[in-house]
PDB file of C-alpha atoms in Angstrom:
ATOM      1  CA  MET A  20     -42.329  -5.518 -97.248  1.00 54.00           C
ATOM      2  CA  LYS A  21     -42.797  -6.270-100.658  1.00 58.00           C
ATOM      3  CA  HIS A  22     -44.147  -6.242-103.819  1.00 51.00           C
ATOM      4  CA  PHE A  23     -43.536  -2.674-104.872  1.00 48.00           C
ATOM      5  CA  LYS A  24     -40.889  -0.568-105.012  1.00 43.00           C
ATOM      6  CA  THR A  25     -40.164   0.152-101.328  1.00 43.00           C
ATOM      7  CA  GLY A  26     -37.855   2.860-101.501  1.00 42.00           C
ATOM      8  CA  LEU A  27     -38.974   4.550-104.600  1.00 39.00           C
ATOM      9  CA  LEU A  28     -42.687   4.518-102.866  1.00 45.00           C
ATOM     10  CA  SER A  29     -41.274   5.976 -99.347  1.00 44.00           C
ATOM     11  CA  LEU A  30     -39.423   8.840-101.314  1.00 39.00           C
ATOM     12  CA  ALA A  31     -42.550   9.804-103.124  1.00 41.00           C
ATOM     13  CA  LEU A  32     -44.699   9.693-100.405  1.00 45.00           C
ATOM     14  CA  LEU A  33     -42.367  11.536 -98.162  1.00 41.00           C
ATOM     15  CA  THR A  34     -41.795  14.509-100.501  1.00 40.00           C
ATOM     16  CA  GLY A  35     -45.311  14.550-101.845  1.00 42.00           C
ATOM     17  CA  MET A  36     -47.612  14.583 -99.081  1.00 44.00           C
ATOM     18  CA  ALA A  37     -47.084  18.010 -97.667  1.00 42.00           C
ATOM     19  CA  GLN A  38     -48.049  19.310-101.117  1.00 45.00           C
ATOM     20  CA  PHE A  39     -50.725  17.042-101.870  1.00 50.00           C
ATOM     21  CA  SER A  40     -54.318  18.894-102.623  1.00 51.00           C
ATOM     22  CA  TYR A  41     -57.310  16.689-102.070  1.00 62.00           C
ATOM     23  CA  ALA A  42     -60.066  17.006-104.252  1.00 70.00           C
ATOM     24  CA  GLU A  43     -62.427  15.000-102.190  1.00 87.00           C
ATOM     25  CA  THR A  44     -63.139  14.701 -98.430  1.00 92.00           C
ATOM     26  CA  PHE A  45     -62.239  11.280 -96.924  1.00 92.00           C
ATOM     27  CA  ASN A  46     -66.034  10.378 -96.631  1.00 92.00           C
ATOM     28  CA  GLU A  47     -66.397  11.228-100.263  1.00 95.00           C
ATOM     29  CA  PHE A  48     -63.401   9.228-101.105  1.00 95.00           C
ATOM     30  CA  LEU A  49     -64.805   6.196 -98.784  1.00 96.00           C
ATOM     31  CA  ASP A  50     -68.140   6.282-101.148  1.00 97.00           C
ATOM     32  CA  SER A  51     -66.131   6.284-104.386  1.00 98.00           C
ATOM     33  CA  VAL A  52     -64.715   3.188-102.983  1.00 98.00           C
ATOM     34  CA  ARG A  53     -68.039   1.567-102.051  1.00 98.00           C
ATOM     35  CA  ALA A  54     -69.044   2.224-105.782  1.00 99.00           C
ATOM     36  CA  ASP A  55     -66.112   0.626-107.163  1.00 99.00           C
ATOM     37  CA  LEU A  56     -66.707  -2.598-104.812  1.00 99.00           C
ATOM     38  CA  LYS A  57     -70.105  -2.492-106.046  1.00 99.00           C
ATOM     39  CA  LYS A  58     -69.441  -2.584-109.907  1.00 98.00           C
ATOM     40  CA  GLN A  59     -67.107  -5.501-108.955  1.00 98.00           C
ATOM     41  CA  SER A  60     -69.919  -7.411-107.143  1.00 99.00           C
ATOM     42  CA  ILE A  61     -67.512  -7.434-103.842  1.00 99.00           C
ATOM     43  CA  ASP A  62     -69.785  -7.283-100.471  1.00 99.00           C
ATOM     44  CA  VAL A  63     -69.665  -3.647 -99.512  1.00 99.00           C
ATOM     45  CA  SER A  64     -70.827  -4.402 -95.923  1.00 99.00           C
ATOM     46  CA  ILE A  65     -66.884  -5.963 -95.220  1.00 99.00           C
ATOM     47  CA  PHE A  66     -65.664  -2.473 -96.043  1.00 99.00           C
ATOM     48  CA  ASP A  67     -67.981  -0.862 -93.926  1.00 98.00           C
ATOM     49  CA  LYS A  68     -67.309  -3.282 -91.130  1.00 98.00           C
ATOM     50  CA  ALA A  69     -63.728  -2.443 -91.678  1.00 98.00           C
ATOM     51  CA  MET A  70     -64.015   1.149 -91.521  1.00 97.00           C
ATOM     52  CA  ILE A  71     -66.091   1.554 -88.333  1.00 95.00           C
ATOM     53  CA  GLY A  72     -64.859   4.329 -86.323  1.00 90.00           C
ATOM     54  CA  VAL A  73     -62.068   5.102 -88.945  1.00 87.00           C
ATOM     55  CA  GLU A  74     -63.279   8.949 -89.360  1.00 74.00           C
ATOM     56  CA  ALA A  75     -59.852  10.125 -90.665  1.00 74.00           C
ATOM     57  CA  PRO A  76     -56.657   8.891 -92.544  1.00 76.00           C
ATOM     58  CA  GLN A  77     -54.768   7.007 -90.062  1.00 76.00           C
ATOM     59  CA  PRO A  78     -51.662   8.923 -88.529  1.00 76.00           C
ATOM     60  CA  LYS A  79     -49.703   5.800 -87.444  1.00 78.00           C
ATOM     61  CA  VAL A  80     -49.174   4.968 -91.053  1.00 76.00           C
ATOM     62  CA  HIS A  81     -47.661   8.173 -91.818  1.00 63.00           C
ATOM     63  CA  GLN A  82     -45.490   7.817 -88.974  1.00 70.00           C
ATOM     64  CA  LYS A  83     -44.081   4.265 -89.855  1.00 69.00           C
ATOM     65  CA  LEU A  84     -43.624   5.651 -93.406  1.00 59.00           C
ATOM     66  CA  LYS A  85     -40.896   8.229 -91.949  1.00 59.00           C
ATOM     67  CA  LYS A  86     -38.798   5.569 -90.321  1.00 62.00           C
ATOM     68  CA  GLN A  87     -38.159   3.162 -93.253  1.00 61.00           C
ATOM     69  CA  PRO A  88     -34.719   1.289 -92.220  1.00 56.00           C
ATOM     70  CA  GLU A  89     -33.008   2.263 -95.374  1.00 55.00           C
ATOM     71  CA  SER A  90     -33.546   6.048 -94.651  1.00 60.00           C
ATOM     72  CA  VAL A  91     -31.690   5.775 -91.341  1.00 66.00           C
ATOM     73  CA  PHE A  92     -29.332   2.830 -91.734  1.00 84.00           C
ATOM     74  CA  THR A  93     -26.306   2.560 -93.512  1.00 91.00           C
ATOM     75  CA  PHE A  94     -25.441  -0.507 -95.313  1.00 94.00           C
ATOM     76  CA  SER A  95     -23.417  -2.199 -92.669  1.00 95.00           C
ATOM     77  CA  LYS A  96     -25.986  -1.578 -90.189  1.00 95.00           C
ATOM     78  CA  TYR A  97     -28.856  -2.536 -92.617  1.00 96.00           C
ATOM     79  CA  LEU A  98     -26.981  -5.896 -93.204  1.00 97.00           C
ATOM     80  CA  ASN A  99     -26.145  -6.864 -89.499  1.00 97.00           C
ATOM     81  CA  ARG A 100     -29.824  -6.094 -88.714  1.00 97.00           C
ATOM     82  CA  LEU A 101     -31.435  -8.581 -91.338  1.00 98.00           C
ATOM     83  CA  ALA A 102     -28.414 -11.315 -91.185  1.00 98.00           C
ATOM     84  CA  SER A 103     -27.989 -10.810 -87.350  1.00 98.00           C
ATOM     85  CA  ASP A 104     -26.680 -13.777 -85.288  1.00 98.00           C
ATOM     86  CA  LEU A 105     -30.014 -13.928 -83.608  1.00 98.00           C
ATOM     87  CA  ARG A 106     -31.957 -14.295 -86.808  1.00 99.00           C
ATOM     88  CA  ILE A 107     -29.336 -17.123 -88.022  1.00 99.00           C
ATOM     89  CA  LYS A 108     -30.041 -18.822 -84.938  1.00 99.00           C
ATOM     90  CA  ASN A 109     -33.941 -18.730 -85.099  1.00 99.00           C
ATOM     91  CA  GLY A 110     -33.504 -19.531 -88.967  1.00 99.00           C
ATOM     92  CA  LEU A 111     -31.618 -22.872 -88.145  1.00 99.00           C
ATOM     93  CA  ALA A 112     -34.211 -23.835 -85.475  1.00 99.00           C
ATOM     94  CA  ASN A 113     -36.926 -23.018 -87.613  1.00 99.00           C
ATOM     95  CA  LYS A 114     -35.074 -25.341 -90.624  1.00 99.00           C
ATOM     96  CA  GLU A 115     -35.152 -28.249 -88.231  1.00 99.00           C
ATOM     97  CA  LYS A 116     -38.771 -27.872 -87.024  1.00 99.00           C
ATOM     98  CA  HIS A 117     -40.091 -27.483 -90.663  1.00 99.00           C
ATOM     99  CA  LEU A 118     -37.803 -29.492 -92.525  1.00 99.00           C
ATOM    100  CA  SER A 119     -40.147 -31.811 -93.938  1.00 99.00           C
ATOM    101  CA  ASP A 120     -42.369 -29.295 -95.738  1.00 99.00           C
ATOM    102  CA  LEU A 121     -39.260 -27.352 -96.681  1.00 99.00           C
ATOM    103  CA  ASN A 122     -37.672 -30.078 -98.053  1.00 99.00           C
ATOM    104  CA  ARG A 123     -40.714 -31.259-100.175  1.00 99.00           C
ATOM    105  CA  ILE A 124     -41.181 -27.436-101.286  1.00 99.00           C
ATOM    106  CA  GLU A 125     -37.764 -27.108-102.211  1.00 99.00           C
ATOM    107  CA  LYS A 126     -37.992 -29.861-104.495  1.00 98.00           C
ATOM    108  CA  GLU A 127     -41.433 -28.985-106.009  1.00 98.00           C
ATOM    109  CA  TYR A 128     -40.217 -25.694-106.755  1.00 99.00           C
ATOM    110  CA  ASN A 129     -36.261 -26.206-107.392  1.00 98.00           C
ATOM    111  CA  LEU A 130     -35.653 -23.113-105.035  1.00 99.00           C
ATOM    112  CA  PRO A 131     -32.999 -23.898-102.052  1.00 99.00           C
ATOM    113  CA  LYS A 132     -35.067 -23.931 -98.725  1.00 99.00           C
ATOM    114  CA  GLU A 133     -32.765 -21.365 -97.291  1.00 99.00           C
ATOM    115  CA  VAL A 134     -34.106 -18.763 -99.416  1.00 99.00           C
ATOM    116  CA  ILE A 135     -37.658 -19.443 -98.310  1.00 99.00           C
ATOM    117  CA  LEU A 136     -36.427 -19.351 -94.773  1.00 99.00           C
ATOM    118  CA  ALA A 137     -34.363 -16.300 -95.038  1.00 99.00           C
ATOM    119  CA  LEU A 138     -37.498 -14.253 -96.561  1.00 99.00           C
ATOM    120  CA  TRP A 139     -39.658 -15.528 -93.884  1.00 99.00           C
ATOM    121  CA  GLY A 140     -37.220 -14.466 -91.087  1.00 99.00           C
ATOM    122  CA  VAL A 141     -36.697 -10.957 -92.696  1.00 99.00           C
ATOM    123  CA  GLU A 142     -40.621 -10.481 -93.413  1.00 98.00           C
ATOM    124  CA  SER A 143     -42.132 -11.847 -90.139  1.00 98.00           C
ATOM    125  CA  ALA A 144     -39.152 -13.028 -87.751  1.00 99.00           C
ATOM    126  CA  TYR A 145     -40.161 -16.639 -88.948  1.00 99.00           C
ATOM    127  CA  GLY A 146     -44.103 -15.565 -88.480  1.00 98.00           C
ATOM    128  CA  GLU A 147     -43.492 -14.220 -84.912  1.00 98.00           C
ATOM    129  CA  LEU A 148     -44.160 -10.664 -86.149  1.00 98.00           C
ATOM    130  CA  PRO A 149     -46.496 -10.343 -89.081  1.00 97.00           C
ATOM    131  CA  GLY A 150     -47.862  -7.096 -88.047  1.00 96.00           C
ATOM    132  CA  ASP A 151     -50.916  -5.908 -86.223  1.00 95.00           C
ATOM    133  CA  PHE A 152     -52.476  -3.136 -88.395  1.00 95.00           C
ATOM    134  CA  LYS A 153     -55.769  -3.244 -89.922  1.00 96.00           C
ATOM    135  CA  ILE A 154     -54.999  -3.815 -93.378  1.00 98.00           C
ATOM    136  CA  ILE A 155     -58.409  -2.220 -95.152  1.00 98.00           C
ATOM    137  CA  PRO A 156     -57.977   1.001 -93.005  1.00 96.00           C
ATOM    138  CA  SER A 157     -54.150   1.141 -93.544  1.00 95.00           C
ATOM    139  CA  LEU A 158     -54.859   0.854 -97.169  1.00 97.00           C
ATOM    140  CA  ALA A 159     -57.583   3.295 -97.319  1.00 96.00           C
ATOM    141  CA  THR A 160     -55.374   5.979 -95.831  1.00 92.00           C
ATOM    142  CA  LEU A 161     -52.738   5.157 -98.409  1.00 93.00           C
ATOM    143  CA  ALA A 162     -55.220   5.197-101.282  1.00 94.00           C
ATOM    144  CA  TYR A 163     -56.386   8.476-100.038  1.00 93.00           C
ATOM    145  CA  GLN A 164     -53.225  10.369 -98.849  1.00 86.00           C
ATOM    146  CA  SER A 165     -50.601   9.513-101.220  1.00 81.00           C
ATOM    147  CA  HIS A 166     -48.945  10.094-104.504  1.00 80.00           C
ATOM    148  CA  ARG A 167     -49.379   6.198-105.210  1.00 90.00           C
ATOM    149  CA  ARG A 168     -53.230   6.763-105.001  1.00 93.00           C
ATOM    150  CA  ASP A 169     -54.278   4.389-107.939  1.00 96.00           C
ATOM    151  CA  PHE A 170     -51.827   1.659-106.766  1.00 97.00           C
ATOM    152  CA  PHE A 171     -53.233   1.623-103.223  1.00 97.00           C
ATOM    153  CA  ARG A 172     -56.756   1.648-104.251  1.00 98.00           C
ATOM    154  CA  SER A 173     -56.344  -1.302-106.283  1.00 99.00           C
ATOM    155  CA  GLU A 174     -54.657  -3.170-103.445  1.00 99.00           C
ATOM    156  CA  LEU A 175     -57.686  -1.809-101.186  1.00 99.00           C
ATOM    157  CA  ILE A 176     -60.397  -3.226-103.431  1.00 99.00           C
ATOM    158  CA  LYS A 177     -58.100  -6.567-103.603  1.00 99.00           C
ATOM    159  CA  ALA A 178     -57.939  -6.670 -99.883  1.00 99.00           C
ATOM    160  CA  VAL A 179     -61.766  -6.432 -99.282  1.00 99.00           C
ATOM    161  CA  LYS A 180     -62.059  -9.101-101.906  1.00 99.00           C
ATOM    162  CA  ILE A 181     -59.744 -11.394-100.051  1.00 99.00           C
ATOM    163  CA  VAL A 182     -62.417 -11.464 -97.204  1.00 99.00           C
ATOM    164  CA  HIS A 183     -65.258 -11.470 -99.674  1.00 99.00           C
ATOM    165  CA  ASP A 184     -63.770 -14.760-101.268  1.00 98.00           C
ATOM    166  CA  GLY A 185     -63.451 -16.367 -97.987  1.00 98.00           C
ATOM    167  CA  HIS A 186     -59.736 -16.721 -97.689  1.00 98.00           C
ATOM    168  CA  ILE A 187     -59.434 -15.202 -94.171  1.00 98.00           C
ATOM    169  CA  PRO A 188     -62.127 -13.267 -91.814  1.00 98.00           C
ATOM    170  CA  LEU A 189     -62.295  -9.543 -91.479  1.00 98.00           C
ATOM    171  CA  ASN A 190     -60.976  -9.311 -88.173  1.00 97.00           C
ATOM    172  CA  ASP A 191     -57.883 -11.329 -88.821  1.00 97.00           C
ATOM    173  CA  LEU A 192     -56.839  -9.229 -91.881  1.00 98.00           C
ATOM    174  CA  THR A 193     -54.017  -7.572 -90.195  1.00 96.00           C
ATOM    175  CA  GLY A 194     -50.229  -7.002 -91.468  1.00 97.00           C
ATOM    176  CA  SER A 195     -48.118  -3.995 -92.038  1.00 95.00           C
ATOM    177  CA  TRP A 196     -48.736  -0.278 -92.270  1.00 94.00           C
ATOM    178  CA  ALA A 197     -48.228  -0.250 -96.021  1.00 94.00           C
ATOM    179  CA  GLY A 198     -50.876  -3.385 -96.684  1.00 97.00           C
ATOM    180  CA  ALA A 199     -48.490  -6.338 -96.416  1.00 98.00           C
ATOM    181  CA  MET A 200     -50.150  -9.335 -95.146  1.00 98.00           C
ATOM    182  CA  GLY A 201     -49.411 -12.574 -93.510  1.00 98.00           C
ATOM    183  CA  GLN A 202     -46.214 -14.049 -92.753  1.00 98.00           C
ATOM    184  CA  CYS A 203     -44.708 -13.582 -96.060  1.00 98.00           C
ATOM    185  CA  GLN A 204     -45.982 -10.149 -96.091  1.00 99.00           C
ATOM    186  CA  PHE A 205     -47.775 -10.394 -99.622  1.00 99.00           C
ATOM    187  CA  MET A 206     -49.496  -7.536-100.604  1.00 99.00           C
ATOM    188  CA  PRO A 207     -53.168  -8.332-101.761  1.00 99.00           C
ATOM    189  CA  SER A 208     -52.387  -8.301-105.520  1.00 99.00           C
ATOM    190  CA  SER A 209     -49.230 -10.558-104.784  1.00 99.00           C
ATOM    191  CA  PHE A 210     -51.894 -12.798-102.943  1.00 99.00           C
ATOM    192  CA  TYR A 211     -54.148 -13.482-105.928  1.00 99.00           C
ATOM    193  CA  ARG A 212     -50.852 -14.050-108.150  1.00 99.00           C
ATOM    194  CA  PHE A 213     -48.842 -16.043-106.197  1.00 99.00           C
ATOM    195  CA  ALA A 214     -50.326 -17.685-103.053  1.00 99.00           C
ATOM    196  CA  ALA A 215     -50.026 -21.028-103.318  1.00 99.00           C
ATOM    197  CA  ASP A 216     -51.731 -24.207-101.183  1.00 98.00           C
ATOM    198  CA  GLY A 217     -48.687 -25.981 -99.551  1.00 98.00           C
ATOM    199  CA  ASN A 218     -50.130 -28.672 -97.676  1.00 97.00           C
ATOM    200  CA  GLY A 219     -53.057 -29.862 -99.973  1.00 97.00           C
ATOM    201  CA  ASP A 220     -56.306 -28.827 -97.859  1.00 97.00           C
ATOM    202  CA  GLY A 221     -57.505 -26.741-100.675  1.00 96.00           C
ATOM    203  CA  ARG A 222     -56.791 -23.395 -99.083  1.00 97.00           C
ATOM    204  CA  LYS A 223     -53.980 -20.645 -99.503  1.00 98.00           C
ATOM    205  CA  ASP A 224     -53.250 -19.708 -95.745  1.00 98.00           C
ATOM    206  CA  ILE A 225     -50.488 -17.262 -95.755  1.00 98.00           C
ATOM    207  CA  TRP A 226     -51.409 -16.120 -92.289  1.00 97.00           C
ATOM    208  CA  GLN A 227     -51.344 -19.399 -90.185  1.00 96.00           C
ATOM    209  CA  THR A 228     -50.134 -21.933 -92.349  1.00 98.00           C
ATOM    210  CA  GLU A 229     -46.572 -22.319 -92.605  1.00 99.00           C
ATOM    211  CA  ALA A 230     -46.455 -24.954 -95.628  1.00 99.00           C
ATOM    212  CA  ASP A 231     -48.735 -22.593 -97.448  1.00 99.00           C
ATOM    213  CA  VAL A 232     -46.082 -19.475 -96.542  1.00 99.00           C
ATOM    214  CA  PHE A 233     -43.184 -21.504 -97.851  1.00 99.00           C
ATOM    215  CA  ALA A 234     -45.216 -22.531-101.168  1.00 99.00           C
ATOM    216  CA  SER A 235     -46.299 -18.969-101.818  1.00 99.00           C
ATOM    217  CA  THR A 236     -42.665 -17.626-101.313  1.00 99.00           C
ATOM    218  CA  ALA A 237     -41.194 -20.293-103.417  1.00 99.00           C
ATOM    219  CA  ASN A 238     -44.117 -19.676-106.170  1.00 99.00           C
ATOM    220  CA  TYR A 239     -43.051 -15.900-106.002  1.00 99.00           C
ATOM    221  CA  ILE A 240     -39.546 -16.416-106.491  1.00 99.00           C
ATOM    222  CA  THR A 241     -39.732 -19.207-109.059  1.00 99.00           C
ATOM    223  CA  GLN A 242     -42.126 -17.225-111.260  1.00 99.00           C
ATOM    224  CA  SER A 243     -39.919 -14.189-111.090  1.00 99.00           C
ATOM    225  CA  GLY A 244     -37.029 -16.193-112.865  1.00 99.00           C
ATOM    226  CA  TRP A 245     -34.780 -17.823-109.985  1.00 99.00           C
ATOM    227  CA  GLN A 246     -32.125 -19.929-111.642  1.00 98.00           C
ATOM    228  CA  ASN A 247     -31.318 -22.611-109.226  1.00 96.00           C
ATOM    229  CA  ASN A 248     -27.630 -23.672-108.844  1.00 93.00           C
ATOM    230  CA  MET A 249     -26.388 -20.463-110.030  1.00 97.00           C
ATOM    231  CA  PRO A 250     -24.285 -17.795-107.823  1.00 97.00           C
ATOM    232  CA  TRP A 251     -26.271 -14.695-106.800  1.00 98.00           C
ATOM    233  CA  GLY A 252     -22.888 -12.824-106.344  1.00 98.00           C
ATOM    234  CA  GLU A 253     -19.460 -12.507-105.673  1.00 97.00           C
ATOM    235  CA  ALA A 254     -16.867 -10.369-103.915  1.00 96.00           C
ATOM    236  CA  VAL A 255     -14.714  -8.741-106.758  1.00 96.00           C
ATOM    237  CA  THR A 256     -11.313  -6.833-106.826  1.00 94.00           C
ATOM    238  CA  LEU A 257     -10.601  -3.660-108.804  1.00 91.00           C
ATOM    239  CA  SER A 258      -7.180  -4.378-110.601  1.00 85.00           C
ATOM    240  CA  LYS A 259      -7.373  -0.527-112.094  1.00 84.00           C
ATOM    241  CA  ILE A 260      -9.002   2.590-111.667  1.00 83.00           C
ATOM    242  CA  LEU A 261     -12.618   1.881-113.309  1.00 85.00           C
ATOM    243  CA  PRO A 262     -14.167   4.570-115.669  1.00 86.00           C
ATOM    244  CA  PRO A 263     -17.092   6.616-114.578  1.00 87.00           C
ATOM    245  CA  ILE A 264     -20.054   4.061-113.253  1.00 90.00           C
ATOM    246  CA  LYS A 265     -23.468   5.655-112.723  1.00 91.00           C
ATOM    247  CA  LEU A 266     -24.543   3.855-109.418  1.00 90.00           C
ATOM    248  CA  SER A 267     -27.985   4.213-108.057  1.00 91.00           C
ATOM    249  CA  SER A 268     -28.563   5.763-104.449  1.00 86.00           C
ATOM    250  CA  ARG A 269     -28.084   2.206-103.095  1.00 90.00           C
ATOM    251  CA  GLY A 270     -24.859   1.663-104.804  1.00 93.00           C
ATOM    252  CA  LEU A 271     -25.831  -0.655-108.069  1.00 96.00           C
ATOM    253  CA  SER A 272     -24.972  -0.185-111.437  1.00 97.00           C
ATOM    254  CA  GLY A 273     -26.545  -1.220-114.756  1.00 96.00           C
ATOM    255  CA  GLU A 274     -26.068  -4.410-116.041  1.00 97.00           C
ATOM    256  CA  ARG A 275     -23.074  -5.500-118.266  1.00 98.00           C
ATOM    257  CA  THR A 276     -21.538  -8.789-119.530  1.00 98.00           C
ATOM    258  CA  LEU A 277     -18.878 -10.365-117.416  1.00 98.00           C
ATOM    259  CA  LYS A 278     -16.525  -9.939-120.522  1.00 97.00           C
ATOM    260  CA  GLU A 279     -17.261  -5.972-120.233  1.00 97.00           C
ATOM    261  CA  TRP A 280     -16.330  -5.893-116.604  1.00 97.00           C
ATOM    262  CA  ARG A 281     -13.201  -7.937-116.866  1.00 96.00           C
ATOM    263  CA  ALA A 282     -11.936  -5.724-119.669  1.00 95.00           C
ATOM    264  CA  MET A 283     -12.795  -2.889-117.028  1.00 95.00           C
ATOM    265  CA  GLY A 284     -10.564  -4.023-114.484  1.00 94.00           C
ATOM    266  CA  ILE A 285     -12.726  -6.303-112.147  1.00 95.00           C
ATOM    267  CA  SER A 286     -11.267  -9.499-111.010  1.00 94.00           C
ATOM    268  CA  HIS A 287     -13.010 -12.332-109.393  1.00 93.00           C
ATOM    269  CA  LYS A 288     -11.810 -12.982-105.769  1.00 91.00           C
ATOM    270  CA  THR A 289     -11.962 -16.769-106.206  1.00 90.00           C
ATOM    271  CA  LYS A 290     -12.547 -19.245-108.693  1.00 89.00           C
ATOM    272  CA  LYS A 291     -15.532 -21.243-107.311  1.00 89.00           C
ATOM    273  CA  HIS A 292     -18.192 -19.599-109.461  1.00 90.00           C
ATOM    274  CA  LEU A 293     -16.560 -19.712-112.761  1.00 92.00           C
ATOM    275  CA  ASP A 294     -17.549 -22.910-113.990  1.00 94.00           C
ATOM    276  CA  LYS A 295     -21.407 -21.755-113.824  1.00 95.00           C
ATOM    277  CA  LEU A 296     -20.432 -18.243-115.628  1.00 96.00           C
ATOM    278  CA  THR A 297     -19.460 -17.290-118.907  1.00 96.00           C
ATOM    279  CA  ASP A 298     -18.392 -14.415-120.927  1.00 97.00           C
ATOM    280  CA  ASN A 299     -21.836 -13.429-121.720  1.00 98.00           C
ATOM    281  CA  THR A 300     -23.228 -13.656-118.271  1.00 98.00           C
ATOM    282  CA  LYS A 301     -25.022 -10.323-116.988  1.00 98.00           C
ATOM    283  CA  ALA A 302     -23.941  -8.790-114.027  1.00 98.00           C
ATOM    284  CA  ARG A 303     -24.217  -5.570-111.938  1.00 98.00           C
ATOM    285  CA  LEU A 304     -21.684  -3.882-110.027  1.00 97.00           C
ATOM    286  CA  PHE A 305     -22.663  -3.291-106.290  1.00 97.00           C
ATOM    287  CA  MET A 306     -20.735  -1.013-104.292  1.00 95.00           C
ATOM    288  CA  PRO A 307     -22.843  -0.474-100.903  1.00 94.00           C
ATOM    289  CA  ASP A 308     -20.177   2.067 -99.449  1.00 90.00           C
ATOM    290  CA  GLY A 309     -19.599   4.148-102.506  1.00 83.00           C
ATOM    291  CA  PRO A 310     -16.907   3.775-105.086  1.00 79.00           C
ATOM    292  CA  SER A 311     -13.486   2.253-104.699  1.00 69.00           C
ATOM    293  CA  LYS A 312     -14.767   0.600-101.439  1.00 79.00           C
ATOM    294  CA  ARG A 313     -15.583  -3.213-101.207  1.00 92.00           C
ATOM    295  CA  SER A 314     -17.301  -4.247-104.300  1.00 96.00           C
ATOM    296  CA  TYR A 315     -19.475  -7.221-105.633  1.00 97.00           C
ATOM    297  CA  LEU A 316     -20.651  -8.542-108.749  1.00 98.00           C
ATOM    298  CA  VAL A 317     -24.463  -9.505-108.717  1.00 99.00           C
ATOM    299  CA  TYR A 318     -26.160 -11.870-110.811  1.00 99.00           C
ATOM    300  CA  ASN A 319     -29.774 -12.647-112.078  1.00 99.00           C
ATOM    301  CA  ASN A 320     -30.799 -14.394-108.718  1.00 99.00           C
ATOM    302  CA  PHE A 321     -30.021 -11.033-106.845  1.00 99.00           C
ATOM    303  CA  ASP A 322     -32.253  -9.251-109.318  1.00 98.00           C
ATOM    304  CA  VAL A 323     -34.927 -11.801-108.700  1.00 99.00           C
ATOM    305  CA  ILE A 324     -35.014 -10.795-104.969  1.00 99.00           C
ATOM    306  CA  MET A 325     -35.453  -7.505-105.855  1.00 98.00           C
ATOM    307  CA  LYS A 326     -38.623  -7.964-107.641  1.00 98.00           C
ATOM    308  CA  TRP A 327     -39.696  -9.139-104.044  1.00 98.00           C
ATOM    309  CA  ASN A 328     -38.405  -5.912-102.551  1.00 96.00           C
ATOM    310  CA  TYR A 329     -36.853  -3.296-104.961  1.00 94.00           C
ATOM    311  CA  SER A 330     -33.813  -2.837-102.684  1.00 95.00           C
ATOM    312  CA  SER A 331     -30.052  -3.515-103.206  1.00 97.00           C
ATOM    313  CA  TYR A 332     -29.565  -3.615 -99.517  1.00 97.00           C
ATOM    314  CA  PHE A 333     -32.766  -5.844 -98.828  1.00 98.00           C
ATOM    315  CA  ALA A 334     -31.636  -8.202-101.857  1.00 99.00           C
ATOM    316  CA  PHE A 335     -27.896  -8.610-100.249  1.00 99.00           C
ATOM    317  CA  SER A 336     -29.138  -9.037 -96.967  1.00 99.00           C
ATOM    318  CA  VAL A 337     -31.711 -11.704 -97.593  1.00 99.00           C
ATOM    319  CA  LEU A 338     -29.387 -14.163 -99.894  1.00 99.00           C
ATOM    320  CA  THR A 339     -26.337 -13.273 -97.077  1.00 99.00           C
ATOM    321  CA  LEU A 340     -28.946 -14.853 -94.577  1.00 99.00           C
ATOM    322  CA  ALA A 341     -29.996 -17.606 -96.861  1.00 99.00           C
ATOM    323  CA  ASP A 342     -25.895 -18.604 -97.364  1.00 99.00           C
ATOM    324  CA  ALA A 343     -25.731 -18.242 -93.451  1.00 99.00           C
ATOM    325  CA  LEU A 344     -28.751 -20.851 -92.906  1.00 99.00           C
ATOM    326  CA  ALA A 345     -27.009 -23.126 -95.646  1.00 99.00           C
ATOM    327  CA  GLY A 346     -23.775 -23.119 -93.998  1.00 98.00           C
ATOM    328  CA  LYS A 347     -21.935 -20.855 -96.655  1.00 97.00           C
ATOM    329  CA  GLU A 348     -19.332 -18.437 -95.980  1.00 94.00           C
ATOM    330  CA  ARG A 349     -20.371 -14.655 -96.172  1.00 94.00           C
ATOM    331  CA  LEU A 350     -19.283 -12.804 -99.417  1.00 94.00           C
TER     332      LEU A 350
END
């Protein structure tokens, strides 16, 4: 899922739900949403139809929240799950099937088609598993019963607007438990920022039209700062004991220049990327297993994928899958 800080969101919700004190009942909350919709001239009847039979926040949404993959998988298991042999096999089959659209969109957006494929494969199993949660009730649950109420309330309003604007019928507005929609799993706000028409029919259909899914994905990534033909990362060796370096809970350091990293004792394992890098190239150290274990330097394009999903595990896995689909060696 994307387009917000997934790991931080999960932690905030898990630690906060039991302590949350509700200032309004669920029905009072629904009435306040209706008032917001009216202020924005959005058809309230869409919301009312979506909430028929929904008398309380949905427990299934909370059950999903407690089973976030980064909470239960080590890095190795997470990587092997997202960049599995089956996902690579299915990705290569879809690459061949959609090659014409992928080549055209790759050229238009200056983004490798394998990155598009990898995100598609991870987000919805190449369109096979886009999620079957009703988006509006799911977002209503999170807008009422989480510590990111304002965020999810805004997404809820935009979800109703998507139906109001005619992008998709209400009954077809399904997706993940957290409100991510379509084959590329866009949050409603991301739909309005990045959805693109990939086949020239005047629509932005991220639910059923693969060309639109590809173009929307490419638009998101290029607008997030992708630098084509630049490496996203490389394995490195530690030639001496490093000074203390603060790592995130997922093994990612702050940013330094390559010159600084080299001075600290980090060496490139190969020379294949050196012609594209300078002393001033910014990089982060990624140690997914903790200090003194396998180590990588990751660059701008790694950070771009983290703008899609704020997870170092996710970014590494997606880009590893993309490399496999392009016939490149794994780092």
